Structures are given as structure tokens and as C-alpha cells.
Tab-separated table of C-alpha atoms and ligand atoms in Angstrom:
chain	number	residue	atom	x	y	z
A	1	UNK	CA	13.431	0.779	15.964
A	2	UNK	CA	16.351	2.230	14.054
A	3	UNK	CA	15.935	2.254	10.285
A	4	UNK	CA	18.821	2.755	7.867
A	5	UNK	CA	19.007	2.642	4.105
A	6	UNK	CA	21.323	3.878	1.396
A	7	UNK	CA	20.786	4.925	-2.189
A	8	UNK	CA	23.284	5.629	-4.950
A	9	UNK	CA	23.474	9.175	-6.290
A	10	UNK	CA	22.149	9.401	-9.810
A	11	UNK	CA	19.733	11.742	-11.550
A	12	UNK	CA	18.192	8.697	-13.139
A	13	UNK	CA	16.369	7.047	-10.300
A	14	UNK	CA	13.805	4.694	-11.821
A	15	UNK	CA	10.423	3.260	-10.955
A	16	UNK	CA	12.100	0.158	-9.444
A	17	UNK	CA	14.057	2.321	-7.001
A	18	UNK	CA	10.919	4.266	-6.227
A	19	UNK	CA	8.616	1.311	-5.634
A	20	UNK	CA	11.187	-1.029	-4.075
A	21	UNK	CA	12.930	1.467	-1.832
A	22	UNK	CA	12.040	5.183	-1.816
A	23	UNK	CA	8.365	4.465	-1.069
A	24	UNK	CA	9.480	2.484	1.988
A	25	UNK	CA	11.820	5.271	3.157
A	26	UNK	CA	8.920	7.725	3.222
A	27	UNK	CA	6.699	5.266	5.100
A	28	UNK	CA	9.489	4.509	7.575
A	29	UNK	CA	10.041	8.105	8.633
A	30	UNK	CA	7.585	8.140	11.491
A	31	UNK	CA	8.329	4.612	12.566
A	32	UNK	CA	12.105	4.920	12.679
A	33	UNK	CA	13.708	6.149	15.861
A	34	UNK	CA	15.469	7.514	13.983
A	35	UNK	CA	15.045	6.743	10.271
A	36	UNK	CA	18.387	7.390	8.581
A	37	UNK	CA	18.844	7.694	4.812
A	38	UNK	CA	22.229	8.034	3.186
A	39	UNK	CA	23.207	9.083	-0.327
A	40	UNK	CA	26.157	6.825	-0.947
A	41	UNK	CA	28.632	8.821	-3.014
A	42	UNK	CA	31.521	6.582	-1.910
A	43	UNK	CA	29.761	3.556	-3.373
A	44	UNK	CA	29.362	5.474	-6.632
A	45	UNK	CA	33.143	5.646	-7.159
A	46	UNK	CA	33.503	1.863	-7.329
A	47	UNK	CA	32.767	2.088	-11.072
A	48	UNK	CA	34.025	4.746	-13.538
A	49	UNK	CA	32.700	8.233	-12.723
A	50	UNK	CA	33.107	11.910	-13.467
A	51	UNK	CA	33.750	14.070	-10.356
A	52	UNK	CA	31.568	17.021	-11.407
A	53	UNK	CA	28.751	14.725	-12.462
A	54	UNK	CA	28.956	12.872	-9.161
A	55	UNK	CA	28.484	16.069	-7.167
A	56	UNK	CA	25.550	17.076	-9.313
A	57	UNK	CA	24.039	13.578	-9.022
A	58	UNK	CA	24.090	13.871	-5.236
A	59	UNK	CA	22.000	17.032	-5.568
A	60	UNK	CA	19.636	15.320	-8.012
A	61	UNK	CA	19.100	12.406	-5.647
A	62	UNK	CA	18.689	14.661	-2.608
A	63	UNK	CA	16.009	16.637	-4.457
A	64	UNK	CA	14.262	13.431	-5.606
A	65	UNK	CA	14.134	12.103	-2.045
A	66	UNK	CA	12.832	15.382	-0.643
A	67	UNK	CA	10.301	15.602	-3.470
A	68	UNK	CA	9.159	12.054	-2.710
A	69	UNK	CA	8.301	13.144	0.816
A	70	UNK	CA	11.379	12.773	3.007
A	71	UNK	CA	11.286	15.500	5.601
A	72	UNK	CA	14.626	16.423	7.247
A	73	UNK	CA	12.706	17.219	10.424
A	74	UNK	CA	11.420	13.644	10.617
A	75	UNK	CA	14.428	11.694	9.356
A	76	UNK	CA	18.197	12.003	8.996
A	77	UNK	CA	19.178	12.517	5.352
A	78	UNK	CA	22.875	12.879	4.592
A	79	UNK	CA	25.766	12.278	2.188
A	80	UNK	CA	27.958	9.295	3.030
A	81	UNK	CA	31.334	11.002	2.505
A	82	UNK	CA	30.389	13.735	5.015
A	83	UNK	CA	30.637	11.193	7.833
A	84	UNK	CA	34.183	9.810	7.915
A	85	UNK	CA	33.247	7.069	10.354
A	86	UNK	CA	31.883	5.058	7.401
A	87	UNK	CA	35.309	4.691	5.821
A	88	UNK	CA	37.083	3.958	9.077
A	89	UNK	CA	34.576	1.273	10.023
A	90	UNK	CA	34.833	-0.225	6.522
A	91	UNK	CA	38.520	-0.881	7.009
A	92	UNK	CA	38.004	-2.298	10.481
A	93	UNK	CA	35.311	-4.638	9.146
A	94	UNK	CA	37.473	-5.890	6.286
A	95	UNK	CA	39.406	-7.724	8.995
A	96	UNK	CA	36.274	-9.745	9.758
A	97	UNK	CA	35.046	-10.311	6.208
A	98	UNK	CA	35.864	-13.476	4.302
A	99	UNK	CA	37.345	-12.925	0.859
A	100	UNK	CA	35.335	-15.938	-0.285
A	101	UNK	CA	32.071	-14.331	0.834
A	102	UNK	CA	32.808	-11.189	-1.189
A	103	UNK	CA	33.640	-13.344	-4.191
A	104	UNK	CA	30.171	-14.888	-3.998
A	105	UNK	CA	28.276	-11.577	-4.138
A	106	UNK	CA	25.974	-11.504	-7.190
A	107	UNK	CA	26.358	-7.773	-7.621
A	108	UNK	CA	30.156	-8.028	-7.722
A	109	UNK	CA	29.974	-10.815	-10.282
A	110	UNK	CA	27.550	-8.843	-12.475
A	111	UNK	CA	29.272	-5.484	-12.215
A	112	UNK	CA	32.837	-6.805	-12.535
A	113	UNK	CA	31.877	-8.703	-15.685
A	114	UNK	CA	30.663	-5.428	-17.209
A	115	UNK	CA	33.830	-3.386	-16.523
A	116	UNK	CA	35.967	-2.913	-19.611
A	117	UNK	CA	38.999	-1.232	-18.047
A	118	UNK	CA	39.446	-1.504	-14.324
A	119	UNK	CA	37.725	-3.826	-11.898
A	120	UNK	CA	38.536	-1.764	-8.820
A	121	UNK	CA	39.277	-3.160	-5.378
A	122	UNK	CA	36.536	-0.772	-4.257
A	123	UNK	CA	33.967	-2.708	-6.289
A	124	UNK	CA	35.032	-5.867	-4.469
A	125	UNK	CA	34.795	-4.131	-1.065
A	126	UNK	CA	31.453	-2.459	-1.888
A	127	UNK	CA	29.469	-4.787	0.430
A	128	UNK	CA	31.829	-4.079	3.353
A	129	UNK	CA	31.236	-0.326	2.991
A	130	UNK	CA	27.529	-1.114	2.862
A	131	UNK	CA	27.839	-3.163	6.074
A	132	UNK	CA	29.704	-0.273	7.722
A	133	UNK	CA	26.914	2.121	6.675
A	134	UNK	CA	24.341	0.120	8.578
A	135	UNK	CA	26.410	-1.170	11.512
A	136	UNK	CA	27.736	2.310	12.352
A	137	UNK	CA	24.166	3.226	13.380
A	138	UNK	CA	23.269	-0.113	15.017
A	139	UNK	CA	20.245	-0.149	12.741
A	140	UNK	CA	17.630	-2.871	13.234
A	141	UNK	CA	15.833	-2.564	9.908
A	142	UNK	CA	17.097	-2.012	6.375
A	143	UNK	CA	14.421	-1.226	3.762
A	144	UNK	CA	15.658	-2.394	0.352
A	145	UNK	CA	14.574	-4.103	-2.857
A	146	UNK	CA	15.071	-7.827	-3.457
A	147	UNK	CA	18.472	-7.354	-5.145
A	148	UNK	CA	20.002	-6.243	-1.833
A	149	UNK	CA	19.033	-9.372	0.133
A	150	UNK	CA	22.490	-10.913	-0.165
A	151	UNK	CA	24.241	-7.738	0.958
A	152	UNK	CA	22.069	-7.575	4.079
A	153	UNK	CA	22.812	-11.250	4.813
A	154	UNK	CA	26.508	-10.455	4.630
A	155	UNK	CA	26.240	-7.538	7.062
A	156	UNK	CA	24.463	-9.820	9.519
A	157	UNK	CA	27.311	-12.299	9.219
A	158	UNK	CA	29.903	-9.570	9.781
A	159	UNK	CA	27.990	-8.288	12.848
A	160	UNK	CA	27.815	-11.829	14.278
A	161	UNK	CA	31.531	-12.348	13.763
A	162	UNK	CA	32.320	-9.045	15.413
A	163	UNK	CA	30.202	-9.830	18.457
A	164	UNK	CA	31.585	-13.351	18.867
A	165	UNK	CA	35.121	-12.102	18.828
A	166	UNK	CA	34.917	-8.686	20.556
A	167	UNK	CA	31.696	-8.668	22.577
A	168	UNK	CA	28.154	-7.457	21.903
A	169	UNK	CA	28.658	-4.136	20.151
A	170	UNK	CA	26.917	-4.723	16.824
A	171	UNK	CA	23.205	-5.112	16.055
A	172	UNK	CA	22.333	-7.733	13.423
A	173	UNK	CA	20.112	-5.823	11.017
A	174	UNK	CA	17.092	-7.303	9.261
A	175	UNK	CA	16.113	-6.496	5.733
A	176	UNK	CA	12.675	-5.115	4.974
A	177	UNK	CA	11.781	-6.173	1.459
A	178	UNK	CA	8.265	-5.166	0.362
A	179	UNK	CA	5.768	-7.918	-0.467
A	180	UNK	CA	4.748	-6.233	-3.697
A	181	UNK	CA	7.241	-4.350	-5.868
A	182	UNK	CA	10.525	-5.731	-4.485
A	183	UNK	CA	11.740	-6.510	-7.980
A	184	UNK	CA	10.296	-4.351	-10.732
A	185	UNK	CA	11.270	-5.684	-14.147
A	186	UNK	CA	12.452	-3.915	-17.297
A	187	UNK	CA	9.388	-3.222	-19.470
A	188	UNK	CA	11.188	-4.351	-22.629
A	189	UNK	CA	12.983	-7.351	-21.102
A	190	UNK	CA	10.660	-8.566	-18.368
A	191	UNK	CA	13.041	-11.312	-17.286
A	192	UNK	CA	15.606	-8.670	-16.219
A	193	UNK	CA	15.171	-6.244	-13.350
A	194	UNK	CA	14.736	-2.562	-14.105
A	195	UNK	CA	18.206	-1.070	-13.635
A	196	UNK	CA	20.142	2.179	-14.021
A	197	UNK	CA	22.816	0.550	-16.155
A	198	UNK	CA	22.415	-2.413	-18.418
A	199	UNK	CA	18.633	-2.111	-18.783
A	200	UNK	CA	16.873	-0.918	-21.921
A	201	UNK	CA	16.135	2.816	-22.185
A	202	UNK	CA	12.576	2.176	-23.447
A	203	UNK	CA	12.009	-0.385	-20.717
A	204	UNK	CA	13.072	1.878	-17.859
A	205	UNK	CA	10.629	4.419	-16.445
A	206	UNK	CA	12.483	7.224	-14.688
A	207	UNK	CA	10.985	9.063	-11.726
A	208	UNK	CA	11.535	12.327	-13.603
A	209	UNK	CA	10.113	11.173	-16.959
A	210	UNK	CA	7.485	13.418	-18.547
A	211	UNK	CA	3.952	11.943	-18.670
A	212	UNK	CA	4.158	11.408	-22.454
A	213	UNK	CA	7.373	9.393	-22.073
A	214	UNK	CA	5.875	7.261	-19.309
A	215	UNK	CA	2.774	6.561	-21.376
A	216	UNK	CA	4.823	5.576	-24.402
A	217	UNK	CA	7.060	3.229	-22.395
A	218	UNK	CA	4.150	1.522	-20.645
A	219	UNK	CA	2.113	1.195	-23.822
A	220	UNK	CA	5.021	-0.444	-25.639
A	221	UNK	CA	5.843	-2.817	-22.752
A	222	UNK	CA	6.626	-6.333	-23.925
A	223	UNK	CA	3.903	-8.822	-22.998
A	224	UNK	CA	2.871	-12.222	-24.349
A	225	UNK	CA	0.682	-13.118	-27.289
A	226	UNK	CA	-2.265	-14.005	-25.031
A	227	UNK	CA	-5.051	-11.745	-23.826
A	228	UNK	CA	-5.501	-12.552	-20.157
A	229	UNK	CA	-4.522	-10.060	-17.455
A	230	UNK	CA	-3.209	-12.593	-14.957
A	231	UNK	CA	0.031	-13.250	-13.080
A	232	UNK	CA	-0.032	-16.998	-13.458
A	233	UNK	CA	1.039	-19.049	-16.420
A	234	UNK	CA	3.867	-19.429	-18.936
A	235	UNK	CA	5.365	-16.243	-20.334
A	236	UNK	CA	3.340	-13.945	-18.083
A	237	UNK	CA	6.368	-12.016	-16.674
A	238	UNK	CA	5.546	-8.855	-18.608
A	239	UNK	CA	1.878	-8.750	-17.571
A	240	UNK	CA	2.706	-9.788	-13.996
A	241	UNK	CA	5.165	-6.892	-13.770
A	242	UNK	CA	2.526	-4.424	-14.966
A	243	UNK	CA	-0.028	-5.827	-12.501
A	244	UNK	CA	2.492	-5.342	-9.695
A	245	UNK	CA	3.256	-1.770	-10.799
A	246	UNK	CA	-0.446	-0.912	-11.019
A	247	UNK	CA	-1.088	-2.465	-7.617
A	248	UNK	CA	1.482	-0.189	-5.966
A	249	UNK	CA	0.663	2.935	-7.979
A	250	UNK	CA	-3.039	2.645	-7.167
A	251	UNK	CA	-2.708	1.099	-3.730
A	252	UNK	CA	-5.028	-1.799	-4.631
A	253	UNK	CA	-4.703	-5.585	-4.408
A	254	UNK	CA	-3.308	-7.557	-7.351
A	255	UNK	CA	-6.276	-9.952	-7.251
A	256	UNK	CA	-8.771	-7.141	-7.614
A	257	UNK	CA	-6.817	-5.775	-10.583
A	258	UNK	CA	-6.983	-9.178	-12.279
A	259	UNK	CA	-10.728	-9.295	-11.645
A	260	UNK	CA	-11.235	-5.750	-12.911
A	261	UNK	CA	-9.485	-6.413	-16.234
A	262	UNK	CA	-10.875	-9.867	-16.858
A	263	UNK	CA	-11.815	-10.062	-20.515
A	264	UNK	CA	-10.749	-6.514	-21.352
A	265	UNK	CA	-7.496	-7.196	-23.286
A	266	UNK	CA	-4.054	-5.660	-22.981
A	267	UNK	CA	-4.750	-2.287	-24.610
A	268	UNK	CA	-7.139	-1.059	-21.917
A	269	UNK	CA	-5.018	-2.563	-19.192
A	270	UNK	CA	-1.832	-0.836	-20.373
A	271	UNK	CA	-3.743	2.434	-20.645
A	272	UNK	CA	-4.794	2.118	-17.011
A	273	UNK	CA	-1.227	1.307	-15.903
A	274	UNK	CA	0.166	4.287	-17.823
A	275	UNK	CA	-2.370	6.630	-16.273
A	276	UNK	CA	-1.742	5.344	-12.758
A	277	UNK	CA	2.051	5.631	-13.085
A	278	UNK	CA	1.769	9.165	-14.475
A	279	UNK	CA	-0.439	10.157	-11.512
A	280	UNK	CA	1.888	8.385	-9.089
A	281	UNK	CA	5.059	10.141	-10.241
A	282	UNK	CA	3.744	13.562	-11.346
A	283	UNK	CA	3.751	15.163	-7.881
A	284	UNK	CA	7.364	14.039	-7.353
A	285	UNK	CA	8.486	15.466	-10.691
A	286	UNK	CA	6.735	18.764	-10.029
A	287	UNK	CA	8.137	19.147	-6.542
A	288	UNK	CA	11.596	18.180	-7.812
A	289	UNK	CA	11.505	21.042	-10.308
A	290	UNK	CA	10.913	23.450	-7.424
A	291	UNK	CA	13.611	22.018	-5.145
A	292	UNK	CA	16.482	21.152	-7.482
A	293	UNK	CA	17.580	24.706	-8.449
A	294	UNK	CA	18.344	25.743	-4.861
A	295	UNK	CA	21.632	23.905	-4.376
A	296	UNK	CA	22.526	25.933	-1.283
A	297	UNK	CA	19.348	24.702	0.413
A	298	UNK	CA	20.096	21.109	-0.616
A	299	UNK	CA	23.638	21.398	0.773
A	300	UNK	CA	22.261	22.876	3.956
A	301	UNK	CA	19.849	19.986	4.404
A	302	UNK	CA	22.658	17.473	3.819
A	303	UNK	CA	25.006	19.247	6.238
A	304	UNK	CA	22.391	19.294	8.983
A	305	UNK	CA	21.739	15.585	8.373
A	306	UNK	CA	25.453	14.779	8.455
A	307	UNK	CA	25.840	16.421	11.827
A	308	UNK	CA	23.106	14.265	13.333
A	309	UNK	CA	24.453	11.137	11.653
A	310	UNK	CA	28.006	11.791	12.783
A	311	UNK	CA	26.940	12.037	16.409
A	312	UNK	CA	25.499	8.505	16.259
A	313	UNK	CA	28.279	6.912	14.215
A	314	UNK	CA	30.969	8.469	16.429
A	315	UNK	CA	29.496	6.747	19.480
A	316	UNK	CA	29.653	3.367	17.757
A	317	UNK	CA	33.240	3.899	16.646
A	318	UNK	CA	34.173	4.893	20.199
A	319	UNK	CA	33.080	1.384	21.222
A	320	UNK	CA	34.541	-0.408	18.211
A	321	UNK	CA	38.111	0.966	18.387
A	322	UNK	CA	38.948	-0.137	21.947
A	323	UNK	CA	37.156	-3.460	21.411
A	324	UNK	CA	39.426	-4.155	18.426
A	325	UNK	CA	42.542	-2.767	20.087
A	326	UNK	CA	43.112	0.085	17.644
A	327	UNK	CA	43.936	3.567	18.965
A	328	UNK	CA	44.443	4.335	22.646
A	329	UNK	CA	42.539	2.256	25.195
B	401	TYM	P1	20.736	1.608	-5.486
B	401	TYM	O1	20.773	3.095	-5.526
B	401	TYM	O2	21.296	0.856	-6.623
B	401	TYM	O3	19.243	1.136	-5.284
B	401	TYM	C1	18.425	1.798	-4.352
B	401	TYM	C2	17.321	0.861	-3.888
B	401	TYM	O4	16.485	0.512	-4.998
B	401	TYM	C3	16.241	-0.873	-4.974
B	401	TYM	N1	16.021	-1.346	-6.365
B	401	TYM	C4	14.912	-1.959	-6.797
B	401	TYM	N2	13.760	-2.303	-6.169
B	401	TYM	C5	12.798	-2.908	-6.924
B	401	TYM	N3	12.939	-3.190	-8.245
B	401	TYM	C6	14.071	-2.862	-8.914
B	401	TYM	N4	14.191	-3.133	-10.221
B	401	TYM	C7	15.116	-2.208	-8.188
B	401	TYM	N5	16.354	-1.744	-8.531
B	401	TYM	C8	16.891	-1.226	-7.407
B	401	TYM	C9	17.497	-1.484	-4.361
B	401	TYM	O5	17.235	-2.755	-3.818
B	401	TYM	C10	17.842	-0.446	-3.301
B	401	TYM	O6	17.145	-0.716	-2.096
B	401	TYM	N6	23.746	-1.062	-2.476
B	401	TYM	C11	22.586	-0.156	-2.386
B	401	TYM	C12	22.954	1.168	-1.751
B	401	TYM	C13	23.392	1.077	-0.314
B	401	TYM	C14	22.636	0.587	0.802
B	401	TYM	C15	23.475	0.792	1.945
B	401	TYM	C16	21.371	0.034	0.950
B	401	TYM	C17	24.584	1.509	0.166
B	401	TYM	N7	24.648	1.335	1.522
B	401	TYM	C18	23.047	0.420	3.216
B	401	TYM	C19	20.943	-0.336	2.238
B	401	TYM	C20	21.799	-0.138	3.348
B	401	TYM	C21	22.035	0.040	-3.808
B	401	TYM	O7	22.132	-0.824	-4.602
B	401	TYM	O8	21.440	1.219	-4.111
């Protein structure tokens, strides 16, 4: 099984990214043949950015992924812009993508509404680049959080269209969305997902947060005026989110957590969640501090990954070009 996923470069990866996606990348390493993970710097330039910050963010994200347990010997980890086939395939796939489908993408609607100056054409084409990322490797499985479901549906549609018109080159990828933790919510606004932009600072736990900051954020999480630690019932979004977080951080069932905290009130429960999240993220933060300073080593890891990735993507493009009639036969 070929696994592929992408992640945007930012130094501010949060608990939602970690639980919804990064955790799955690490688990997928030994299952994927290969497992391919891409830091998508070209996606990052679809909204305003600073060039120097972007380069540094790629290093931050590389170090976070390595610290989380990705091992370049067991997976392919690379930077998107190092493999030119992604951009070429994007353009080729735009010919098969309906404008109307792109207009319906939730992420485009949300992000374009937030732009004050320029809504770039790149933001509109974002899902086509994402489809090219996956289709270039003929990946079967795409581990992502819930918010990426629609983008994976679109890449399946594009793959189907390609195959109907030009023959069976593309693989229709399937999403892998975890049963627990696919949509971690903002701790201050539990009806909104935890997000890098647009979320509340106090409601967003970052992977690199110090233990004291994590504890403070979890302890001040918005809940309801009741006392029961349960996922069901009106207004329980905040508590349900914390139950889900604790379930993943501890590796225990949500039902057993509800049973454990029956009758104990929110104070004790929040204390337990804070402690579990601190323990869950501490090893990553510590390892990150060791890895991040050595930028030459990070670049070396990315370059080695890019070489392996390029070899696979080049083979796909060598099939795609003649099928579409571009370039020499
Ligand atoms: P990015 O960097 O925004 O998000 C990375 C991953 O984190 C997941 N995620 C969440 N999971 C649970 N709860 C949350 N609150 C939460 N917020 C984010 C996302 O679902 C994602 O899996 N478009 C992609 C990047 C990408 C990609 C790809 C993914 C580019 N090419 C190809 C898969 C395949 C993104 O939004 O990344």
C-alpha cells in the first residue's frame, strides 16, 4: 500500500494537526510501501507570506515531524518544491478539473473570505496541487483530518476523469480519517476546529508549547455549566473535545474515561487532561530542541527524501505526458 500525505510548513503545528494527522504518519511508516510525507511549501504561498519565514517554517516543520518519530530510513520525507513534477502535474490536471467543483470547496470559501487584499488564483487552485501531490505517487491511502475529506473526494474525481479519458494511469486514493481525533476543537470556542489561523490563541495548544502553557490552556478550556464528564447531551462540545483529546493522549477508550470521571467534576478531569497532554507532547518538544538547530542536517534529510520522491513522480509523469499528448510521443 502506498501512503501519501502533505502538511503545511509552519512552526505552529497544533494538537489538532498532531492528533488528526502526524500521529497517523508515524503509525503509517511501517505499513506504507512506501509512506511518503511532503512539506507543502507551494501550498503555503496561496495566502500572504514572507519568503524568509517560509524557509524557516519548512525547517520547523521538518524538525517537528522528525521529533514526532518520522524516520527518513523508513519513510520518504521531502519538500514539495524540490520535486518539480508536482507543479507540472498540477497544470495538466487543471484541464480535467471543473471550475464549479473548485468553487464548492469549503476551504476556498473560508480562506478567500478572510483575505483582505488579494484572493490569489493559487488559493483557488490549491486543491488541484493537492491532487497532483497524491496522484503523482499513485498513492492508495491519504491519512488526513476530517477537514480534508472534500479535497480527497475531489482528487478521486480527477483521477476517475483522467482514467476515463486517457486510460488507466491514475490510482483513486482513499482517505484515512481517524475514528477518534479527526476534528479537534478550539478549547475556547469548542464549536470551531482548532486551527493555525482564525482560532483563539488561548484555545490552541501548540506541539511546542511549554508544559505550563499547556496546563493553563487546558484548565481554562470552555465547558458547560453542568458537572458530568460525558460526550452526550446539549452543550457538551467542550467536554466531548477534552474526552477525545484524553482518549488519544492516554491511548484509552472514551467510554472508560467517562466511567473513570463519573461524579468527579470538571476540575479533576481537566487536571488529568492537562497532565496527559503534557506527557504526550513533552518528548516531541525535547527532541525538537535537539534537532532544530542543525539546519544542514535537516536540509540533507529533505534532499535525500526529494531524490527518492522524484524517482517515483517522474515515472508517473512519463506515463501522463504521452497519454495527454503533451511533449514528444
Ligand atoms: P495542514 O498543514 O493545514 O494540516 C495538516 C493535517 O492536520 C489535519 N488537521 C486536523 N486534524 C484534526 N483536528 C484539527 N483541528 C485539525 N486541523 C488540521 C488536517 O486535516 C491535515 O491532515 N491541505 C493539507 C495539506 C496537503 C495535503 C496534500 C494533505 C497538501 N497536499 C496531499 C494530504 C495529501 C492541509 O490542510 O494541511
